Short mmCIF file of C-alpha atoms and ligand atoms in Angstrom, two decimals:
data_model
loop_
_atom_site.label_atom_id
_atom_site.label_comp_id
_atom_site.label_asym_id
_atom_site.label_seq_id
_atom_site.Cartn_x
_atom_site.Cartn_y
_atom_site.Cartn_z
CA MET A 1 70.52 110.09 -67.15
CA VAL A 2 71.75 111.25 -70.78
CA THR A 3 70.87 115.50 -69.77
CA GLY A 4 70.29 118.20 -72.97
CA ARG A 5 74.42 119.03 -71.64
CA MET A 6 75.28 115.82 -73.34
CA VAL A 7 73.52 115.98 -76.55
CA ASP A 8 74.86 118.93 -76.93
CA THR A 9 78.26 117.54 -76.64
CA ALA A 10 77.28 115.05 -79.14
CA LEU A 11 76.47 118.16 -81.26
CA TRP A 12 79.72 119.69 -80.53
CA PHE A 13 81.56 116.58 -81.13
CA ILE A 14 80.30 116.15 -84.31
CA LEU A 15 81.46 119.32 -85.79
CA ARG A 16 85.07 118.46 -83.87
CA LEU A 17 84.91 115.79 -86.42
CA LEU A 18 84.43 117.83 -89.53
CA THR A 19 87.96 119.48 -88.17
CA PHE A 20 89.77 115.96 -87.58
CA ASN A 21 93.32 115.60 -89.08
CA LEU A 22 94.35 111.95 -89.08
CA PRO A 23 97.81 111.64 -87.03
CA LYS A 24 100.70 110.26 -88.98
CA SER A 25 101.26 107.28 -86.29
CA CYS A 26 99.62 106.34 -82.85
CA ASP A 27 99.84 103.29 -80.46
CA ILE A 28 96.80 101.52 -81.19
CA ALA A 29 94.55 101.64 -84.08
CA ILE A 30 91.15 100.67 -84.29
CA VAL A 31 89.39 100.51 -87.20
CA GLY A 32 85.62 100.95 -87.02
CA ALA A 33 83.51 102.02 -84.44
CA GLY A 34 80.87 100.50 -83.91
CA ALA A 35 79.70 99.17 -80.52
CA ALA A 36 82.66 96.44 -80.59
CA GLY A 37 85.01 99.73 -81.68
CA LEU A 38 83.96 102.11 -78.86
CA ALA A 39 84.36 100.15 -75.94
CA THR A 40 87.48 98.96 -76.68
CA ALA A 41 88.93 102.65 -77.52
CA ILE A 42 87.32 103.77 -74.02
CA PHE A 43 88.57 100.30 -72.14
CA ALA A 44 92.23 100.60 -73.62
CA ARG A 45 92.55 104.55 -72.95
CA ARG A 46 91.13 104.24 -69.23
CA PHE A 47 93.32 101.11 -68.62
CA ASN A 48 96.20 103.57 -70.23
CA ARG A 49 96.26 106.97 -70.69
CA SER A 50 99.42 107.19 -72.25
CA ARG A 51 98.38 104.42 -75.04
CA SER A 52 97.33 106.85 -78.14
CA VAL A 53 93.83 105.09 -79.88
CA VAL A 54 92.87 106.02 -83.07
CA LEU A 55 89.42 104.71 -83.92
CA LEU A 56 88.45 104.63 -87.74
CA ASP A 57 85.08 104.28 -89.20
CA GLY A 58 84.35 104.64 -93.04
CA ALA A 59 80.76 105.86 -91.74
CA ARG A 60 80.37 110.10 -91.84
CA ALA A 61 78.08 109.29 -88.15
CA PRO A 62 79.61 105.77 -86.65
CA GLY A 63 77.25 104.25 -84.19
CA ALA A 64 74.11 103.59 -86.96
CA LYS A 65 73.65 100.11 -85.56
CA ILE A 66 73.47 101.14 -82.13
CA LEU A 67 70.40 103.76 -83.46
CA VAL A 68 68.68 101.24 -84.99
CA SER A 69 69.04 98.51 -82.57
CA GLY A 70 65.76 97.48 -80.39
CA GLY A 71 63.68 99.35 -82.89
CA SER A 72 65.68 102.69 -81.79
CA ARG A 73 65.46 101.93 -78.16
CA CYS A 74 68.69 99.91 -78.56
CA ASN A 75 68.45 96.48 -76.60
CA VAL A 76 71.75 97.04 -74.43
CA THR A 77 72.51 93.41 -72.71
CA ASN A 78 69.95 91.32 -71.14
CA VAL A 79 69.76 90.49 -67.23
CA SER A 80 71.15 86.83 -68.13
CA VAL A 81 73.93 86.44 -70.52
CA SER A 82 76.06 82.77 -70.47
CA GLU A 83 77.68 81.27 -73.65
CA ARG A 84 74.57 79.05 -74.37
CA ASP A 85 73.01 82.49 -75.52
CA TYR A 86 75.33 82.13 -78.75
CA TRP A 87 76.15 80.06 -81.79
CA GLY A 88 79.31 79.85 -83.39
CA GLY A 89 83.01 79.16 -82.28
CA ARG A 90 83.74 77.09 -79.35
CA PRO A 91 81.42 77.95 -76.27
CA ALA A 92 84.40 77.79 -73.41
CA VAL A 93 85.86 80.72 -75.66
CA ILE A 94 82.91 82.80 -75.52
CA ARG A 95 82.24 82.03 -71.89
CA ARG A 96 86.12 83.45 -70.89
CA VAL A 97 85.39 86.46 -72.65
CA LEU A 98 82.02 87.16 -71.09
CA ARG A 99 82.79 86.24 -67.78
CA ALA A 100 85.99 88.97 -67.74
CA PHE A 101 83.23 91.72 -68.52
CA PRO A 102 79.56 90.47 -67.19
CA VAL A 103 76.36 92.11 -66.99
CA ASP A 104 76.89 93.32 -63.75
CA ASP A 105 79.75 95.37 -65.28
CA THR A 106 78.22 96.22 -68.18
CA ILE A 107 75.12 97.78 -66.71
CA ALA A 108 77.67 99.49 -63.98
CA PHE A 109 79.84 101.04 -67.14
CA PHE A 110 76.48 102.71 -68.86
CA ARG A 111 75.19 103.98 -65.18
CA GLU A 112 78.46 105.04 -64.90
CA ILE A 113 78.19 107.03 -68.49
CA GLY A 114 74.91 108.20 -67.68
CA VAL A 115 72.81 105.73 -69.06
CA GLY A 116 70.38 103.59 -66.16
CA LEU A 117 69.18 100.52 -67.95
CA HIS A 118 65.72 99.13 -67.04
CA GLU A 119 64.65 95.31 -67.93
CA GLU A 120 61.54 94.04 -69.80
CA ALA A 121 60.02 91.11 -70.93
CA HIS A 122 62.69 88.28 -71.67
CA GLY A 123 65.33 89.85 -69.48
CA LYS A 124 65.95 92.34 -72.14
CA LEU A 125 67.82 95.38 -70.94
CA PHE A 126 66.84 99.10 -72.43
CA PRO A 127 68.18 102.72 -71.46
CA ASP A 128 65.62 104.04 -69.22
CA THR A 129 65.00 107.39 -71.84
CA ASN A 130 64.12 104.52 -74.52
CA ARG A 131 66.65 106.02 -76.76
CA ALA A 132 69.12 104.51 -78.51
CA ARG A 133 70.44 108.04 -79.84
CA ASP A 134 71.02 108.35 -75.79
CA VAL A 135 73.59 105.39 -75.73
CA LEU A 136 75.37 106.29 -78.70
CA ALA A 137 75.93 109.91 -77.24
CA ALA A 138 77.03 108.54 -74.10
CA LEU A 139 79.52 106.17 -75.85
CA LEU A 140 80.75 108.99 -78.15
CA HIS A 141 80.96 111.66 -75.14
CA GLU A 142 83.17 108.76 -73.31
CA THR A 143 85.38 107.92 -76.39
CA ASP A 144 85.93 111.67 -76.17
CA ALA A 145 86.66 112.30 -72.60
CA CYS A 146 89.07 109.20 -72.69
CA GLY A 147 91.09 111.38 -75.06
CA ALA A 148 90.60 108.58 -77.93
CA GLN A 149 90.56 110.28 -81.38
CA LEU A 150 87.58 109.25 -83.45
CA ALA A 151 88.55 109.56 -87.29
CA SER A 152 84.69 109.12 -88.70
CA GLY A 153 84.25 108.89 -92.75
CA HIS A 154 88.06 107.41 -92.78
CA ARG A 155 87.54 104.02 -94.49
CA VAL A 156 90.44 101.63 -94.27
CA LEU A 157 91.23 100.17 -97.19
CA ASP A 158 93.80 97.50 -96.13
CA VAL A 159 95.90 96.80 -93.06
CA GLU A 160 99.69 95.37 -93.82
CA PRO A 161 102.56 93.96 -90.97
CA VAL A 162 105.54 96.69 -91.20
CA ALA A 163 108.33 96.73 -88.87
CA GLY A 164 107.38 98.07 -85.59
CA GLY A 165 103.64 97.51 -85.89
CA PHE A 166 101.12 98.14 -89.37
CA ARG A 167 100.33 100.42 -91.89
CA ILE A 168 96.73 101.49 -92.25
CA VAL A 169 96.20 102.38 -95.28
CA THR A 170 92.79 105.06 -95.66
CA ASP A 171 91.34 106.70 -98.27
CA HIS A 172 92.57 109.75 -96.61
CA GLY A 173 96.28 108.38 -96.25
CA PRO A 174 98.20 106.13 -94.42
CA LEU A 175 98.71 105.59 -90.79
CA GLN A 176 101.16 103.96 -89.06
CA ALA A 177 100.23 101.70 -85.37
CA ALA A 178 102.12 99.49 -82.87
CA ALA A 179 98.51 97.83 -82.52
CA VAL A 180 95.38 97.16 -84.74
CA VAL A 181 91.89 96.24 -83.83
CA LEU A 182 89.57 94.87 -86.36
CA ALA A 183 86.21 95.56 -85.09
CA THR A 184 84.80 96.07 -88.54
CA GLY A 185 81.82 93.93 -87.65
CA GLY A 186 80.31 91.47 -89.88
CA GLN A 187 77.54 91.79 -93.06
CA ALA A 188 74.36 92.48 -91.18
CA LEU A 189 73.10 95.88 -92.50
CA PRO A 190 75.77 96.32 -95.20
CA LYS A 191 74.02 100.65 -95.41
CA SER A 192 75.68 100.96 -92.11
CA GLY A 193 79.10 100.48 -93.41
CA SER A 194 79.51 96.81 -92.42
CA ASP A 195 79.88 95.37 -95.58
CA GLY A 196 82.34 92.54 -94.31
CA ALA A 197 85.61 94.51 -95.77
CA GLY A 198 87.31 93.54 -92.25
CA PHE A 199 86.82 89.62 -92.84
CA ALA A 200 88.75 90.09 -96.61
CA MET A 201 91.41 92.27 -94.56
CA ALA A 202 91.79 89.38 -91.87
CA ARG A 203 91.71 86.83 -94.31
CA ARG A 204 94.88 88.75 -95.83
CA LEU A 205 96.65 88.73 -92.12
CA GLY A 206 96.42 85.22 -92.02
CA HIS A 207 93.04 84.59 -90.16
CA THR A 208 90.64 81.51 -91.25
CA ILE A 209 87.39 82.73 -92.16
CA VAL A 210 84.52 80.75 -90.56
CA PRO A 211 82.03 80.87 -94.22
CA THR A 212 79.35 83.46 -93.26
CA THR A 213 75.82 83.49 -93.53
CA PRO A 214 72.78 86.06 -92.32
CA ALA A 215 71.52 85.63 -88.41
CA LEU A 216 68.49 86.98 -87.08
CA ALA A 217 67.34 86.95 -90.66
CA PRO A 218 63.71 87.15 -91.76
CA LEU A 219 62.77 83.96 -93.42
CA LEU A 220 61.01 83.72 -96.70
CA LEU A 221 58.38 80.89 -97.60
CA ASP A 222 58.17 79.57 -101.22
CA ALA A 223 54.74 79.61 -103.14
CA THR A 224 53.70 76.49 -102.09
CA ASP A 225 52.92 77.52 -98.82
CA SER A 226 49.28 78.36 -98.73
CA VAL A 227 49.11 79.80 -95.17
CA HIS A 228 51.63 82.69 -94.32
CA ALA A 229 50.04 85.26 -97.06
CA ALA A 230 46.47 84.61 -95.92
CA VAL A 231 47.90 85.54 -91.66
CA SER A 232 50.13 88.27 -92.45
CA GLY A 233 50.83 90.11 -89.03
CA VAL A 234 49.24 87.46 -86.98
CA SER A 235 51.57 85.91 -84.04
CA GLN A 236 51.90 83.08 -81.78
CA ASP A 237 54.05 80.74 -79.82
CA VAL A 238 55.59 78.18 -82.30
CA GLU A 239 58.53 75.28 -81.68
CA LEU A 240 60.69 75.18 -84.93
CA ALA A 241 62.91 72.48 -85.54
CA VAL A 242 65.55 72.57 -88.33
CA TRP A 243 65.57 68.91 -90.07
CA VAL A 244 69.25 68.44 -91.30
CA ASP A 245 69.57 64.88 -93.32
CA GLY A 246 66.62 63.64 -91.87
CA ALA A 247 66.69 64.33 -88.21
CA VAL A 248 66.19 67.53 -85.79
CA ALA A 249 69.24 69.49 -85.64
CA ILE A 250 67.42 72.10 -83.34
CA ARG A 251 64.18 73.34 -81.86
CA LEU A 252 63.67 76.29 -80.65
CA THR A 253 60.36 78.17 -79.03
CA GLY A 254 59.29 81.50 -78.88
CA SER A 255 56.88 83.79 -80.90
CA LEU A 256 56.30 83.70 -84.81
CA LEU A 257 55.36 86.78 -86.69
CA TRP A 258 53.61 85.63 -89.72
CA THR A 259 54.36 87.82 -92.76
CA HIS A 260 53.67 88.64 -96.50
CA PHE A 261 56.97 87.23 -97.51
CA GLY A 262 57.41 84.18 -94.83
CA VAL A 263 58.05 84.51 -90.94
CA SER A 264 59.41 86.66 -89.05
CA GLY A 265 59.18 87.11 -84.68
CA PRO A 266 61.91 86.17 -82.08
CA VAL A 267 62.25 82.08 -82.60
CA ALA A 268 62.14 82.68 -86.59
CA LEU A 269 64.74 85.19 -86.23
CA ASN A 270 67.07 83.21 -83.77
CA VAL A 271 66.26 79.94 -86.01
CA SER A 272 67.45 81.18 -89.67
CA ARG A 273 71.29 80.78 -88.75
CA HIS A 274 70.28 76.97 -88.42
CA TRP A 275 68.79 76.65 -91.53
CA LEU A 276 71.47 78.61 -93.78
CA ARG A 277 73.87 77.28 -92.27
CA ALA A 278 72.79 74.01 -93.69
CA GLN A 279 72.06 75.05 -96.59
CA LEU A 280 75.78 76.65 -96.99
CA GLU A 281 77.16 73.38 -95.98
CA GLY A 282 75.05 71.76 -98.93
CA ARG A 283 73.18 69.69 -96.34
CA LYS A 284 69.30 68.41 -97.06
CA VAL A 285 67.65 70.72 -94.56
CA SER A 286 64.45 71.36 -94.03
CA MET A 287 61.86 73.02 -91.37
CA THR A 288 58.60 72.27 -89.54
CA ALA A 289 56.82 74.14 -86.78
CA ASN A 290 55.06 72.47 -83.88
CA LEU A 291 51.85 74.63 -83.52
CA ARG A 292 50.99 73.26 -80.14
CA PRO A 293 54.56 74.00 -78.72
CA GLY A 294 55.56 71.63 -75.54
CA GLU A 295 52.74 68.98 -77.14
CA SER A 296 53.65 65.72 -79.19
CA PHE A 297 51.09 63.96 -82.04
CA ASP A 298 49.76 61.02 -78.93
CA THR A 299 49.09 64.83 -76.93
CA VAL A 300 47.89 66.64 -79.50
CA ASP A 301 45.97 63.55 -80.77
CA ALA A 302 45.16 62.29 -77.31
CA ASP A 303 43.70 65.46 -76.58
CA TRP A 304 41.39 65.66 -79.80
CA GLN A 305 39.53 62.37 -78.78
CA ARG A 306 39.00 63.90 -75.21
CA ARG A 307 37.69 66.94 -76.88
CA ALA A 308 35.16 64.63 -78.90
CA LEU A 309 33.98 62.66 -76.31
CA ALA A 310 33.37 66.06 -74.05
CA ASN A 311 32.15 68.18 -76.66
CA PRO A 312 31.17 66.11 -79.62
CA LYS A 313 28.77 68.83 -81.47
CA ALA A 314 31.35 71.61 -81.25
CA ALA A 315 32.42 72.11 -84.77
CA LEU A 316 36.00 71.35 -85.47
CA GLN A 317 36.74 75.00 -86.86
CA THR A 318 35.97 76.44 -83.84
CA THR A 319 38.03 73.80 -81.49
CA LEU A 320 40.68 74.29 -83.61
CA ALA A 321 40.22 78.11 -83.20
CA SER A 322 40.37 77.69 -79.60
CA MET A 323 44.20 76.24 -79.64
CA VAL A 324 45.71 78.53 -82.37
CA PRO A 325 45.21 82.28 -83.76
CA GLY A 326 41.26 81.75 -85.53
CA SER A 327 42.78 82.77 -89.04
CA VAL A 328 45.63 80.08 -88.60
CA ALA A 329 42.86 77.24 -87.58
CA ALA A 330 40.87 78.47 -90.67
CA ALA A 331 43.87 77.92 -93.20
CA ILE A 332 45.26 74.96 -91.70
CA LEU A 333 41.86 73.49 -92.85
CA ARG A 334 42.05 74.75 -95.95
CA GLN A 335 45.30 73.34 -96.62
CA LEU A 336 44.33 69.85 -95.45
CA THR A 337 41.03 70.36 -97.39
CA LEU A 338 39.04 69.68 -93.67
CA ASP A 339 35.38 70.85 -93.27
CA GLY A 340 35.79 73.60 -90.51
CA GLY A 341 31.54 72.44 -89.86
CA ILE A 342 31.50 69.01 -89.18
CA PRO A 343 31.20 68.62 -85.74
CA LEU A 344 33.96 66.55 -83.59
CA ALA A 345 31.95 63.31 -83.73
CA HIS A 346 32.12 63.30 -86.85
CA PHE A 347 35.58 63.76 -87.39
CA SER A 348 37.36 60.47 -88.49
CA ARG A 349 40.33 59.04 -87.47
CA ASP A 350 42.26 59.14 -90.42
CA ASP A 351 41.85 63.19 -90.62
CA ARG A 352 42.07 63.12 -86.58
CA ARG A 353 45.60 61.82 -86.86
CA ARG A 354 46.35 63.91 -90.31
CA LEU A 355 45.32 66.83 -88.00
CA ALA A 356 47.39 66.55 -85.16
CA ARG A 357 50.24 65.50 -86.91
CA ALA A 358 49.77 68.83 -89.41
CA LEU A 359 49.55 70.52 -85.83
CA VAL A 360 53.34 69.34 -84.41
CA GLU A 361 54.74 69.27 -87.85
CA TRP A 362 53.50 72.00 -89.77
CA PRO A 363 55.69 71.76 -92.90
CA LEU A 364 57.62 75.31 -93.66
CA PRO A 365 58.76 75.46 -97.04
CA ILE A 366 61.91 77.94 -96.74
CA ALA A 367 63.05 79.01 -99.91
CA GLY A 368 65.93 81.47 -97.97
CA SER A 369 66.08 84.46 -96.01
CA ARG A 370 65.45 88.20 -96.61
CA GLY A 371 69.40 88.41 -96.67
CA TYR A 372 72.11 90.65 -94.47
CA THR A 373 69.92 94.06 -95.52
CA TYR A 374 67.29 92.63 -93.21
CA ALA A 375 69.94 90.16 -90.90
CA GLU A 376 70.42 92.15 -87.47
CA ALA A 377 74.00 90.00 -86.89
CA THR A 378 76.00 87.53 -89.51
CA ALA A 379 77.02 83.93 -88.55
CA GLY A 380 80.81 83.00 -89.07
CA GLY A 381 84.13 85.08 -89.56
CA VAL A 382 87.22 85.63 -87.73
CA SER A 383 87.54 81.70 -86.39
CA LEU A 384 87.69 82.04 -82.54
CA ALA A 385 90.36 79.24 -82.42
CA GLU A 386 93.02 81.88 -84.01
CA ILE A 387 92.14 84.16 -80.96
CA ASP A 388 93.45 84.15 -77.32
CA ALA A 389 90.23 84.37 -75.39
CA GLY A 390 92.45 86.00 -72.36
CA THR A 391 92.91 89.33 -74.90
CA MET A 392 91.20 88.83 -77.93
CA ALA A 393 94.69 88.99 -79.95
CA SER A 394 95.31 86.88 -82.97
CA ARG A 395 97.12 83.83 -82.33
CA THR A 396 98.31 84.25 -86.25
CA CYS A 397 99.50 87.81 -86.57
CA PRO A 398 101.44 89.23 -83.94
CA GLY A 399 100.14 93.11 -82.75
CA LEU A 400 96.03 92.44 -84.26
CA SER A 401 93.52 92.22 -82.34
CA CYS A 402 89.51 91.01 -82.84
CA VAL A 403 86.59 92.05 -81.16
CA GLY A 404 82.61 92.13 -81.81
CA GLU A 405 81.24 90.82 -84.44
CA VAL A 406 83.34 90.35 -86.85
CA LEU A 407 84.40 86.91 -84.84
CA ASP A 408 82.92 83.88 -85.17
CA VAL A 409 79.80 84.50 -82.54
CA ASP A 410 76.61 85.55 -82.81
CA GLY A 411 73.82 85.79 -80.01
CA ARG A 412 70.28 85.39 -80.22
CA ILE A 413 67.73 87.82 -79.88
CA GLY A 414 67.53 89.93 -76.36
CA GLY A 415 70.66 91.89 -75.69
CA PHE A 416 73.33 89.40 -76.29
CA ASN A 417 74.84 90.74 -79.30
CA PHE A 418 75.56 93.71 -77.87
CA GLN A 419 77.35 92.24 -74.70
CA TRP A 420 79.78 90.36 -76.70
CA ALA A 421 80.43 93.61 -78.17
CA TRP A 422 81.40 95.20 -74.83
CA SER A 423 82.76 92.11 -73.17
CA SER A 424 85.22 91.52 -76.04
CA GLY A 425 86.04 95.01 -76.40
CA PHE A 426 86.65 95.21 -72.82
CA VAL A 427 89.24 92.11 -73.19
CA ALA A 428 90.81 93.72 -75.73
CA GLY A 429 90.81 97.29 -74.30
CA ARG A 430 92.33 95.75 -70.99
CA ALA A 431 95.14 93.96 -72.86
CA LEU A 432 96.39 96.55 -74.92
CA ALA A 433 97.40 98.49 -72.00
CA ASP A 434 100.44 96.66 -71.99
CA ILE A 435 101.47 96.50 -75.21
C1 FAD B 501 68.33 96.27 -86.80
C2 FAD B 501 69.62 95.57 -86.10
C3 FAD B 501 69.29 95.71 -84.83
C4 FAD B 501 69.77 94.97 -83.83
N1 FAD B 501 69.45 95.20 -82.43
C5 FAD B 501 70.09 95.22 -81.62
C6 FAD B 501 69.76 94.64 -80.24
O1 FAD B 501 68.67 95.66 -79.53
N2 FAD B 501 70.29 94.25 -79.47
C7 FAD B 501 71.77 93.64 -79.54
O2 FAD B 501 72.35 93.03 -78.69
N3 FAD B 501 71.96 93.78 -80.79
C8 FAD B 501 71.00 94.06 -81.88
N4 FAD B 501 71.85 94.10 -82.94
C9 FAD B 501 73.07 93.86 -83.72
C10 FAD B 501 74.39 94.74 -83.16
O3 FAD B 501 73.32 95.84 -83.77
C11 FAD B 501 75.56 94.30 -83.73
O4 FAD B 501 76.13 92.61 -83.12
C12 FAD B 501 76.54 94.68 -83.13
O5 FAD B 501 76.11 96.31 -83.40
C13 FAD B 501 77.81 94.32 -83.63
O6 FAD B 501 79.06 95.51 -83.12
P1 FAD B 501 80.50 95.60 -83.86
O7 FAD B 501 81.22 96.86 -83.39
O8 FAD B 501 80.69 94.69 -84.17
O9 FAD B 501 80.34 96.10 -85.20
P2 FAD B 501 79.47 97.35 -86.19
O10 FAD B 501 77.91 98.09 -85.12
O11 FAD B 501 78.77 96.31 -86.97
O12 FAD B 501 80.28 97.85 -86.42
C14 FAD B 501 81.65 97.97 -87.48
C15 FAD B 501 81.59 99.31 -87.42
O13 FAD B 501 83.02 99.38 -88.54
C16 FAD B 501 82.60 100.18 -89.41
N5 FAD B 501 83.34 99.80 -90.73
C17 FAD B 501 83.78 98.30 -91.28
N6 FAD B 501 84.18 97.84 -92.24
C18 FAD B 501 85.45 99.67 -92.29
C19 FAD B 501 86.46 99.73 -93.15
N7 FAD B 501 86.95 98.87 -94.18
N8 FAD B 501 86.81 101.11 -92.59
C20 FAD B 501 86.31 101.81 -91.61
N9 FAD B 501 85.30 101.19 -90.72
C21 FAD B 501 84.51 100.03 -91.43
C22 FAD B 501 81.26 100.26 -90.00
O14 FAD B 501 81.18 101.27 -90.52
C23 FAD B 501 80.49 100.27 -88.74
O15 FAD B 501 80.65 101.14 -87.98
C24 FAD B 501 70.93 94.86 -84.39
C25 FAD B 501 71.74 94.44 -85.73
C26 FAD B 501 70.49 95.74 -86.55
C27 FAD B 501 71.25 95.12 -87.99
#
């Protein structure tokens, strides 16, 4: 449990930050005090108290993403996490990092710093207090207790390799460090301070940046879609298929939320990176929704035939509304120009097959996404091929490490992105004890 004392401590901590003076040098400088940077600082100091750690963040109050995450409740991790929950770089690298600090260790770590976690739907783990601010307060308190120095309001402008380490150029002057960790996040929610500057720094330090797109972003539908505006606010389970160059590249199932601009909800957010990346690569990409997830054209068509025999007087719209939400049923019939009032006995074979096809392959004319402002993550980033999975150290720039979302790893909805931040922070912190 996070106590009142801890919240007081956080306030005291903020006051201390206001009087912070940037030291001239340190052993380890961490750029970015989000989830991954805080974890790196804590573990670096836990593994070796003799290493001085300075955590620099451009934001006056770091941890903005932790605060807004999970609807301000912070979905800290998930009961079941594996490399299959992520996209981006090589799964073997992701697996190795996750296994170094698995979910059980995350739960124990948070319990230790005063944040008990409980499980909710889909294995998501949230703080028992249901307050993201308690997660952030506990992390900040632990950072301070470990003796890492947090320099908030210190924007890093560049990182230059020099003899014996790095010169970190900040808007408050330079800092010399033997090792540097890039924990600058991606580009999602840029007002939080994660605006992609870390990619430019990594590139200047010799890294390949896998081109980036928003991930976990709501999707916009173009004006040819007549359904979404009419059913805004309705959610239903669907299977989304992304078609690339005429073949299905990925199918994902889950809850879809129709909105005034297009589609959102877990399945749309998860699929967004696939559509956006295919578009980025200049491929021919489209998306369809199976409104009867788990069914095929043949099974849906057979189902309609069965229903017509069993209940020939039932109206088409009433029958369809027993399969999908009523307002969606009405919108589909409108779009297909089918009369919802006709009894199933009079439903022609051609129209029945047209409807069955529409139900399993409803076209979603995606016009794009709502962009980084509304995205929860970034796909792409520092190539995993250039990172040692046992240490998070750069293979191209000795002394540099990368953790968290700045890397080419993006998780699906459900606590997986934070788990990546905790695990990669742990791996880097442990390795930095030996510099
Ligand atoms: C609305 C929203 C909700 C989310 N909910 C969840 C959730 O419930 N569960 C989950 O697992 N994931 C969630 N995520 C994703 C998760 O927040 C991120 O994946 C995670 O925070 C990444 O951690 P990070 O430390 O790598 O980067 P960030 O959290 O982005 O932190 C990077 C830090 O670096 C700082 N920085 C950047 N550039 C510089 C610079 N040049 N100089 C100094 N400082 C710099 C930034 O100010 C920032 O504080 C959510 C994201 C959003 C946007």
